[in-house]
CSV table of C-alpha atoms in Angstrom, one decimal:
chain,number,residue,atom,x,y,z
K,220,MET,CA,0.1,0.2,0.3
K,221,GLU,CA,3.0,2.5,0.9
K,222,SER,CA,4.5,1.6,-2.5
K,223,GLN,CA,1.1,2.5,-4.5
K,224,MET,CA,1.2,5.8,-2.4
K,225,VAL,CA,4.7,6.6,-3.5
K,226,ASN,CA,3.9,5.9,-6.9
K,227,ARG,CA,0.9,8.3,-7.2
K,228,ASP,CA,3.0,10.9,-5.1
K,229,LEU,CA,5.6,10.9,-8.4
K,230,TYR,CA,3.1,12.6,-10.7
K,231,SER,CA,1.3,16.1,-10.8
K,232,SER,CA,-2.1,16.9,-12.4
K,233,ASP,CA,-0.5,20.5,-13.0
K,234,ASN,CA,1.3,20.9,-16.2
K,235,PHE,CA,4.9,21.9,-15.5
K,236,LEU,CA,7.5,21.2,-17.8
K,237,LEU,CA,10.9,22.7,-16.7
K,238,HIS,CA,14.6,22.6,-19.0
K,239,SER,CA,17.4,24.1,-18.0
K,240,ASP,CA,21.4,23.0,-18.8
K,241,ASP,CA,20.9,21.6,-15.1
K,242,SER,CA,17.6,19.5,-15.4
K,243,LEU,CA,14.6,18.6,-17.4
K,244,LEU,CA,11.6,17.4,-15.4
K,245,SER,CA,8.0,16.9,-16.1
K,246,ASN,CA,4.8,16.6,-14.3
K,247,ASP,CA,3.4,13.4,-16.0
K,248,ARG,CA,6.4,11.8,-16.1
K,249,ILE,CA,9.2,10.4,-14.1
K,250,PHE,CA,11.7,9.5,-16.8
K,251,VAL,CA,12.6,12.4,-19.3
K,252,GLY,CA,15.1,10.7,-21.9
K,253,ASN,CA,18.0,12.5,-20.1
K,254,GLN,CA,20.9,11.3,-18.6
K,255,THR,CA,19.5,11.4,-15.0
K,256,ASP,CA,17.5,9.1,-15.6
K,257,ASP,CA,19.8,6.6,-14.7
K,258,PHE,CA,19.9,7.5,-11.3
K,259,VAL,CA,16.8,5.2,-11.1
K,260,VAL,CA,19.7,2.5,-10.4
K,261,SER,CA,19.5,3.5,-6.7
K,262,SER,CA,15.8,2.4,-6.6
K,263,PHE,CA,17.0,-1.2,-7.6
K,264,LEU,CA,19.5,-1.6,-5.1
K,265,GLN,CA,18.7,-3.9,-1.9
K,266,ASN,CA,20.2,-1.5,0.2
K,267,SER,CA,19.5,2.1,-0.4
K,268,LYS,CA,17.3,3.6,2.1
K,269,LYS,CA,19.8,6.6,3.2
K,270,VAL,CA,21.0,8.3,-0.1
K,271,LEU,CA,22.9,11.5,-0.8
K,272,MET,CA,22.8,13.7,-4.0
K,273,LEU,CA,26.0,15.7,-4.4
K,274,GLY,CA,24.9,18.0,-7.0
K,275,LEU,CA,20.9,18.6,-7.5
K,276,GLY,CA,20.6,21.3,-10.6
K,277,TYR,CA,16.5,21.7,-10.1
K,278,GLY,CA,16.0,18.0,-8.9
K,279,GLY,CA,15.4,16.1,-12.1
K,280,ALA,CA,16.9,13.2,-10.5
K,281,LEU,CA,14.9,13.2,-7.3
K,282,ARG,CA,11.7,11.1,-8.1
K,283,ALA,CA,13.9,8.6,-9.6
K,284,LEU,CA,15.4,7.9,-6.5
K,285,LEU,CA,12.0,7.7,-4.7
K,286,ILE,CA,10.1,5.4,-7.1
K,287,ASP,CA,9.2,2.3,-4.7
K,288,ASP,CA,10.5,2.7,-1.2
K,289,ASN,CA,8.4,4.6,1.2
K,290,GLU,CA,11.7,4.4,3.6
K,291,VAL,CA,14.2,6.2,1.5
K,292,GLN,CA,15.2,9.5,2.6
K,293,VAL,CA,17.4,11.9,0.3
K,294,THR,CA,19.9,14.6,1.4
K,295,ALA,CA,20.3,16.8,-1.9
K,296,VAL,CA,23.5,18.9,-1.6
K,297,ASP,CA,24.3,21.9,-4.0
K,298,ILE,CA,26.4,24.9,-3.6
K,299,ASN,CA,23.9,27.1,-5.5
K,300,PRO,CA,21.2,28.4,-2.6
K,301,ASN,CA,19.1,29.9,-5.6
K,302,SER,CA,18.5,26.7,-7.7
K,303,MET,CA,18.0,24.6,-4.5
K,304,ARG,CA,15.5,27.2,-2.8
K,305,ALA,CA,13.9,26.6,-6.4
K,306,THR,CA,13.6,22.8,-6.3
K,307,ALA,CA,12.1,22.9,-2.5
K,308,LEU,CA,9.3,24.8,-4.2
K,309,ILE,CA,9.0,23.0,-7.0
K,310,MET,CA,8.9,19.8,-4.8
K,311,GLU,CA,6.5,21.2,-2.6
K,312,ASN,CA,3.9,22.5,-5.0
K,313,TYR,CA,4.2,19.8,-7.8
K,314,PHE,CA,4.8,16.6,-5.5
K,315,PRO,CA,4.0,17.6,-1.7
K,316,GLY,CA,3.5,13.5,-1.2
K,317,ILE,CA,6.9,13.0,-1.3
K,318,SER,CA,8.7,16.7,-0.8
K,319,ASN,CA,9.4,15.3,2.8
K,320,LYS,CA,11.7,12.5,1.8
K,321,VAL,CA,14.2,15.4,0.6
K,322,ASN,CA,16.7,17.4,2.9
K,323,TYR,CA,18.4,20.1,1.2
K,324,VAL,CA,21.9,21.3,2.2
K,325,GLN,CA,23.5,24.1,0.8
K,326,SER,CA,27.5,23.3,0.7
K,327,ASP,CA,30.5,22.9,-1.6
K,328,ALA,CA,30.2,18.6,-2.4
K,329,LEU,CA,33.9,18.2,-1.0
K,330,GLN,CA,33.6,20.4,2.0
K,331,TYR,CA,30.0,18.3,3.0
K,332,LEU,CA,32.1,14.9,2.6
K,333,LYS,CA,35.3,16.5,5.0
K,334,GLU,CA,32.5,17.8,7.9
K,335,TYR,CA,30.1,15.2,7.6
K,336,ASN,CA,29.7,13.3,11.1
K,337,GLY,CA,26.2,11.4,11.0
K,338,GLN,CA,25.4,7.9,9.9
K,339,PRO,CA,26.9,6.6,6.8
K,340,TYR,CA,24.9,6.6,3.7
K,341,ASP,CA,23.8,3.8,1.3
K,342,VAL,CA,24.2,5.2,-1.9
K,343,ILE,CA,26.1,8.3,-2.9
K,344,CYS,CA,24.8,9.8,-6.6
K,345,LEU,CA,27.5,12.5,-7.7
K,346,ASP,CA,25.8,15.0,-10.6
K,347,LEU,CA,28.8,17.8,-10.2
K,348,TYR,CA,28.6,18.9,-13.9
K,349,THR,CA,27.8,22.5,-14.3
K,350,ARG,CA,27.9,25.1,-17.0
K,351,GLU,CA,31.4,25.7,-16.0
K,352,GLY,CA,32.5,22.3,-16.1
K,353,TYR,CA,33.7,19.5,-13.5
K,354,PRO,CA,35.1,20.9,-10.2
K,355,LEU,CA,38.5,19.9,-9.9
K,356,PHE,CA,38.5,18.2,-6.5
K,357,ILE,CA,37.3,14.9,-8.2
K,358,LEU,CA,40.7,14.6,-10.0
K,359,HIS,CA,42.4,13.8,-6.4
K,360,ASP,CA,42.1,11.0,-4.1
K,361,GLU,CA,41.4,13.2,-1.1
K,362,PHE,CA,37.6,13.5,-2.5
K,363,TRP,CA,37.2,9.8,-2.9
K,364,ILE,CA,38.5,9.0,0.2
K,365,TYR,CA,36.4,11.5,2.4
K,366,LEU,CA,33.3,9.9,0.1
K,367,LYS,CA,34.1,6.3,0.9
K,368,ASN,CA,34.4,7.2,4.6
K,369,ILE,CA,30.5,8.0,4.8
K,370,LEU,CA,29.7,5.1,2.6
K,371,THR,CA,28.3,1.9,4.3
K,372,GLU,CA,30.2,-1.3,3.8
K,373,ASP,CA,27.8,-2.5,1.0
K,374,GLY,CA,27.3,0.9,-0.1
K,375,THR,CA,27.0,2.0,-4.1
K,376,VAL,CA,28.4,5.1,-5.6
K,377,ILE,CA,26.4,6.3,-8.8
K,378,PHE,CA,28.4,9.2,-11.1
K,379,ASN,CA,26.9,10.8,-14.1
K,380,SER,CA,29.3,12.3,-16.1
K,381,TRP,CA,29.0,14.6,-19.1
K,382,GLY,CA,31.3,14.8,-22.2
K,383,LEU,CA,32.2,12.9,-25.3
K,384,PRO,CA,29.1,11.1,-27.3
K,385,GLN,CA,29.3,7.4,-27.3
K,386,GLN,CA,30.7,6.8,-30.5
K,387,LEU,CA,33.5,8.8,-29.8
K,388,SER,CA,35.5,6.6,-27.6
K,389,PRO,CA,34.7,8.8,-24.6
K,390,LEU,CA,37.0,7.1,-22.4
K,391,LYS,CA,40.1,7.2,-24.6
K,392,GLY,CA,42.5,10.4,-24.7
K,393,ASN,CA,42.3,13.3,-22.1
K,394,THR,CA,38.7,13.6,-21.1
K,395,VAL,CA,37.5,13.8,-17.2
K,396,GLN,CA,34.9,10.7,-18.0
K,397,LYS,CA,38.6,8.8,-18.2
K,398,SER,CA,39.8,10.2,-15.6
K,399,ILE,CA,36.5,9.4,-13.6
K,400,ALA,CA,36.6,5.6,-14.6
K,401,LYS,CA,40.3,5.6,-13.3
K,402,PHE,CA,39.8,7.2,-9.9
K,403,MET,CA,36.6,5.2,-9.2
K,404,GLY,CA,38.4,1.6,-10.4
K,405,ASP,CA,41.4,2.7,-7.8
K,406,HIS,CA,38.8,3.1,-4.7
K,407,PHE,CA,36.3,0.5,-5.4
K,408,SER,CA,36.3,-3.1,-6.0
K,409,TYR,CA,33.6,-3.4,-8.5
K,410,LEU,CA,33.3,-0.2,-11.2
K,411,SER,CA,30.7,-0.6,-14.5
K,412,ALA,CA,29.4,1.8,-16.6
K,413,LEU,CA,26.3,2.5,-18.6
K,414,PRO,CA,26.1,4.5,-21.9
K,415,ASN,CA,23.7,7.1,-22.8
K,416,ARG,CA,24.5,9.8,-25.7
K,417,ARG,CA,26.8,12.3,-23.9
K,418,ASN,CA,26.7,10.6,-21.0
K,419,ILE,CA,28.3,7.6,-18.9
K,420,THR,CA,26.9,6.6,-15.7
K,421,PHE,CA,29.5,4.9,-13.5
K,422,ILE,CA,28.0,2.5,-10.8
K,423,ALA,CA,31.0,1.7,-7.9
K,424,HIS,CA,30.6,-0.6,-5.4
K,425,LEU,CA,33.2,-1.0,-2.6
K,426,GLN,CA,33.1,-4.9,-2.0
K,427,GLN,CA,30.8,-7.4,-4.0
K,428,VAL,CA,28.6,-6.3,-6.7
K,429,PRO,CA,24.8,-5.7,-5.0
K,430,VAL,CA,21.9,-7.8,-5.5
K,431,ILE,CA,19.4,-6.3,-8.0
K,432,ARG,CA,15.7,-6.3,-6.8
K,433,GLN,CA,12.8,-6.4,-8.8
K,434,ILE,CA,10.0,-3.7,-8.6
K,435,VAL,CA,6.9,-5.4,-8.3
K,436,ASN,CA,4.4,-2.8,-8.4
K,437,THR,CA,4.3,-0.7,-11.5
K,438,GLU,CA,0.6,-0.4,-11.9
K,439,ASP,CA,0.8,3.2,-11.0
K,440,PHE,CA,3.3,4.3,-13.2
K,441,ASN,CA,2.4,5.9,-16.9
K,442,ALA,CA,3.3,3.2,-19.8
K,443,ILE,CA,6.6,4.7,-20.7
K,444,ASP,CA,7.8,4.8,-17.0
K,445,ARG,CA,6.4,1.1,-16.3
K,446,LEU,CA,8.2,0.2,-19.2
K,447,ILE,CA,11.9,1.7,-18.3
K,448,VAL,CA,11.2,0.5,-14.4
K,449,GLU,CA,10.3,-3.4,-15.9
K,450,PHE,CA,13.3,-2.9,-18.5
K,451,PHE,CA,15.8,-1.3,-16.2
K,452,PRO,CA,17.3,-4.6,-14.3
K,453,GLN,CA,18.6,-5.7,-17.9
K,454,ARG,CA,20.3,-2.5,-18.5
K,455,ILE,CA,22.3,-3.0,-15.1
K,456,LYS,CA,22.3,-6.7,-15.8
K,457,TYR,CA,24.4,-5.6,-18.9
K,458,ALA,CA,26.6,-2.8,-17.8
K,459,LYS,CA,29.9,-2.8,-19.2
K,460,LYS,CA,32.4,-4.0,-16.8
K,461,ILE,CA,35.6,-1.2,-16.2
K,462,LYS,CA,39.2,-2.3,-15.0
K,463,SER,CA,41.3,0.9,-13.7
K,464,GLU,CA,44.4,-1.3,-14.7
K,465,ASN,CA,42.8,-0.4,-18.4
K,466,PHE,CA,43.8,3.6,-17.9
K,467,LYS,CA,47.2,3.2,-16.4
K,468,THR,CA,48.1,6.8,-16.9
K,469,LEU,CA,46.3,9.9,-16.8
K,470,GLU,CA,47.2,13.4,-18.9
K,471,ASN,CA,47.9,16.4,-17.1
K,472,ASP,CA,45.7,18.2,-19.2
K,473,VAL,CA,42.4,16.8,-18.5
K,474,ILE,CA,39.3,18.0,-20.4
K,475,LEU,CA,36.6,19.5,-18.0
K,476,THR,CA,34.4,21.8,-19.6
K,477,MET,CA,31.5,22.2,-22.1
K,478,ASP,CA,33.9,24.5,-24.6
K,479,GLU,CA,36.6,21.8,-24.1
K,480,PHE,CA,34.4,18.7,-24.5
K,481,ASN,CA,32.8,20.4,-27.8
K,482,ASP,CA,36.2,21.1,-29.4
K,483,GLU,CA,37.4,17.7,-28.5
K,484,MET,CA,34.2,16.6,-30.3
K,485,TYR,CA,34.6,18.4,-33.8
K,486,LYS,CA,38.5,17.3,-33.5
K,487,ARG,CA,37.2,13.3,-33.5
K,488,TRP,CA,34.3,14.0,-35.6
K,489,PRO,CA,36.3,13.4,-39.1
K,490,HIS,CA,37.4,9.7,-37.7
K,491,LEU,CA,33.7,8.9,-37.1
K,492,VAL,CA,32.9,9.9,-40.6
K,493,GLU,CA,35.7,8.2,-42.1
K,494,LYS,CA,35.0,4.9,-40.3
K,495,CYS,CA,30.9,5.2,-41.4
K,496,ASN,CA,32.3,6.0,-44.7
K,497,GLU,CA,34.2,2.8,-45.0
K,498,ALA,CA,31.4,0.8,-44.1
K,499,LEU,CA,29.4,2.7,-46.5
K,500,VAL,CA,31.8,2.0,-49.4
K,501,ASP,CA,31.9,-1.7,-48.2
K,502,LEU,CA,28.3,-1.7,-48.6
K,503,GLY,CA,28.0,-0.5,-51.9
K,504,TYR,CA,27.1,2.8,-50.8
K,505,THR,CA,28.7,6.2,-51.7
K,506,GLN,CA,30.4,8.4,-49.3
K,507,ILE,CA,28.4,11.0,-47.0
K,508,ARG,CA,29.9,14.2,-45.9
K,509,ASP,CA,27.2,14.9,-43.3
K,510,ILE,CA,26.1,11.6,-40.9
K,511,MET,CA,23.3,14.0,-39.9
K,512,GLU,CA,22.2,12.5,-43.8
K,513,LEU,CA,21.7,9.1,-42.6
K,514,LEU,CA,18.5,9.8,-40.5
K,515,ASP,CA,16.7,10.8,-43.7
K,516,ASP,CA,18.0,7.1,-45.2
K,517,PRO,CA,17.0,4.5,-42.5
K,518,ILE,CA,18.1,1.3,-45.1
K,519,LYS,CA,21.8,3.0,-45.3
K,520,ALA,CA,21.6,3.6,-41.8
K,521,LYS,CA,20.8,0.0,-40.5
K,522,LYS,CA,22.9,-1.7,-42.6
K,523,MET,CA,26.0,0.4,-41.7
K,524,THR,CA,25.2,-0.4,-38.1
K,525,LYS,CA,24.8,-3.7,-38.5
K,526,LEU,CA,28.2,-4.1,-40.6
K,527,LEU,CA,30.1,-1.8,-37.9
K,528,LEU,CA,28.4,-4.0,-35.5
K,529,GLU,CA,30.0,-7.3,-37.0
K,530,ARG,CA,33.4,-5.3,-36.8
K,531,ASN,CA,33.1,-4.7,-32.8
K,532,ALA,CA,33.4,-1.0,-33.9
K,533,ILE,CA,32.3,1.6,-31.1
K,534,GLU,CA,31.1,3.7,-34.2
K,535,SER,CA,27.9,1.3,-34.4
K,536,ALA,CA,26.6,3.7,-31.3
K,537,THR,CA,26.1,6.3,-34.4
K,538,ILE,CA,22.7,5.6,-35.6
K,539,PRO,CA,21.0,5.1,-31.8
K,540,VAL,CA,23.2,8.2,-30.3
K,541,LEU,CA,21.7,10.2,-33.1
K,542,VAL,CA,18.2,9.3,-33.0
K,543,GLY,CA,18.0,9.8,-29.3
K,544,ALA,CA,19.5,13.6,-29.6
K,545,TYR,CA,17.5,14.3,-32.5
K,546,SER,CA,14.2,13.4,-30.5
K,547,PHE,CA,15.3,16.8,-28.6
K,548,HIS,CA,15.9,18.9,-31.7
K,549,LYS,CA,14.2,17.5,-34.7
K,550,PRO,CA,11.9,14.9,-33.3
K,551,GLU,CA,9.9,14.3,-36.6
K,552,GLY,CA,10.3,11.3,-38.6
K,553,LEU,CA,11.9,8.9,-36.4
K,554,ASP,CA,9.3,6.3,-36.4
K,555,TRP,CA,11.3,4.1,-39.0
K,556,TYR,CA,13.7,3.8,-35.4
K,557,LEU,CA,10.8,1.8,-33.6
K,558,TYR,CA,9.8,-0.1,-36.9
K,559,TRP,CA,13.7,-1.4,-37.2
K,560,MET,CA,13.7,-2.8,-33.5
K,561,LEU,CA,10.4,-4.4,-33.7
K,562,GLU,CA,11.3,-6.3,-36.7
K,563,GLU,CA,15.2,-6.8,-36.0
K,564,ALA,CA,16.4,-6.5,-32.2
K,565,GLU,CA,15.4,-10.3,-31.7
K,566,GLU,CA,18.1,-11.4,-34.4
K,567,LEU,CA,20.5,-8.7,-33.1
K,568,MET,CA,20.2,-9.9,-29.4
K,569,ASP,CA,21.8,-13.2,-30.2
K,570,THR,CA,25.0,-11.8,-31.2
K,571,HIS,CA,25.3,-8.3,-29.7
K,572,LYS,CA,23.1,-8.3,-26.7
K,573,GLU,CA,24.9,-5.8,-24.5
K,574,TRP,CA,24.3,-3.3,-27.5
K,575,VAL,CA,21.1,-4.1,-28.0
K,576,ILE,CA,19.9,-3.4,-24.5
K,577,ASN,CA,22.4,-0.7,-23.4
K,578,THR,CA,22.3,1.3,-26.7
K,579,ALA,CA,19.3,0.7,-29.1
K,580,LEU,CA,16.7,0.0,-26.9
K,581,TRP,CA,17.6,2.2,-24.1
K,582,GLN,CA,17.6,5.2,-27.1
K,583,LEU,CA,14.3,3.5,-27.9
K,584,LEU,CA,12.9,4.4,-24.4
K,585,GLU,CA,14.4,7.5,-24.2
K,586,VAL,CA,12.9,8.8,-27.0
K,587,ALA,CA,9.5,7.6,-26.0
K,588,ALA,CA,9.9,9.1,-22.6
K,589,ASN,CA,11.0,12.5,-24.2
K,590,PRO,CA,8.2,15.3,-23.6
K,591,TYR,CA,9.7,17.3,-26.5
K,592,ALA,CA,9.3,14.3,-29.0
K,593,ASN,CA,5.8,12.9,-28.6
K,594,TYR,CA,6.2,9.4,-29.1
K,595,ASP,CA,4.2,8.2,-26.1
K,596,TYR,CA,2.4,5.9,-28.9
K,597,TRP,CA,5.3,3.9,-29.1
K,598,ALA,CA,4.7,2.5,-25.8
K,599,SER,CA,2.0,-0.8,-26.7
K,600,ASP,CA,4.6,-1.6,-29.5
K,601,ILE,CA,7.7,-1.5,-27.1
K,602,GLU,CA,6.0,-3.4,-24.8
K,603,LEU,CA,5.2,-6.4,-27.1
K,604,LEU,CA,8.6,-6.4,-28.5
K,605,PHE,CA,9.9,-6.3,-24.8
K,606,ASN,CA,7.5,-9.3,-24.3
K,607,LYS,CA,8.9,-11.1,-27.3
K,608,LEU,CA,12.8,-10.7,-26.2
K,609,GLY,CA,12.1,-11.7,-22.4
K,610,LEU,CA,13.2,-8.6,-21.1
K,611,ARG,CA,10.0,-7.7,-18.7
């Protein structure tokens, strides 16, 4: 009964849509097709009653932390008093049934870790990227030591890291995402990663891999939220395992800011075009100048992707990532992607299961969840597909 109450309280009948550089949230859906959707990992952990959120924005991730357990309490820490006050007002006005589950603390994240002397946290979520970039303290062992000191022995750390797109090898070169992987791998026994367009969500545990639980009561969720909740254990199961020894050295000149990441993206983009053109030529097609052309030629896009998958090329993520990105900026005409998954996902699962689950199908769900895209009507077809694939 308590679970049902929580589920209903996650929605508001009052129309509300907020989209800023820091957050995206809507009154009628928990998941919005954005990177903070992956913080729902916390809700699937057996040990997740006491949660610390470092970096709040406007609270886009809060409801994902509260989807199933009436006993969860979240402490949200942010250095910006204005966004914190705004978030508290949003929660009180639109989601009053769960607003008392969040305690707000204005503080610098590192300072909070240093000064905290309460009971340890079961889960620590980090969302520290801002328009200015990442705080430098995440690149020092001191931060990770303080963080571990306030984590329970079987606790989990979830780090939302924004940077280069999935198809541009974000864990190579001097990216902050590579540095985060190195530090987390050095300080935690187990590390995995969930890709999502320009984001990687790192999941770290001090000891063993935690038991992932099923959320049984999903009847009060909207259709897309329900599909995401029922699908998400598969996303966790097929998360990419990360070993810190794969990152033996770290560069001094780490890419930290939005401008630096965009510059690096433009530098790497020609290589991506080259790899895509190699596949297209091998398939008998002419070369392209702009990868975006492929979204207007689904047959070519699908054939190229399958060949890149056969070659185990990271560029195989290109089309799903572009579809997910376009759902925000140019959402018309993306139904072909749904039809592709309906027709070929089962065959692709036989040889590329991790890619299908955490790249292709995840972007399918993210497009359907996006409040700007208006693809909610995909829900019934996605449900049939997931039943067919045994993913629910």
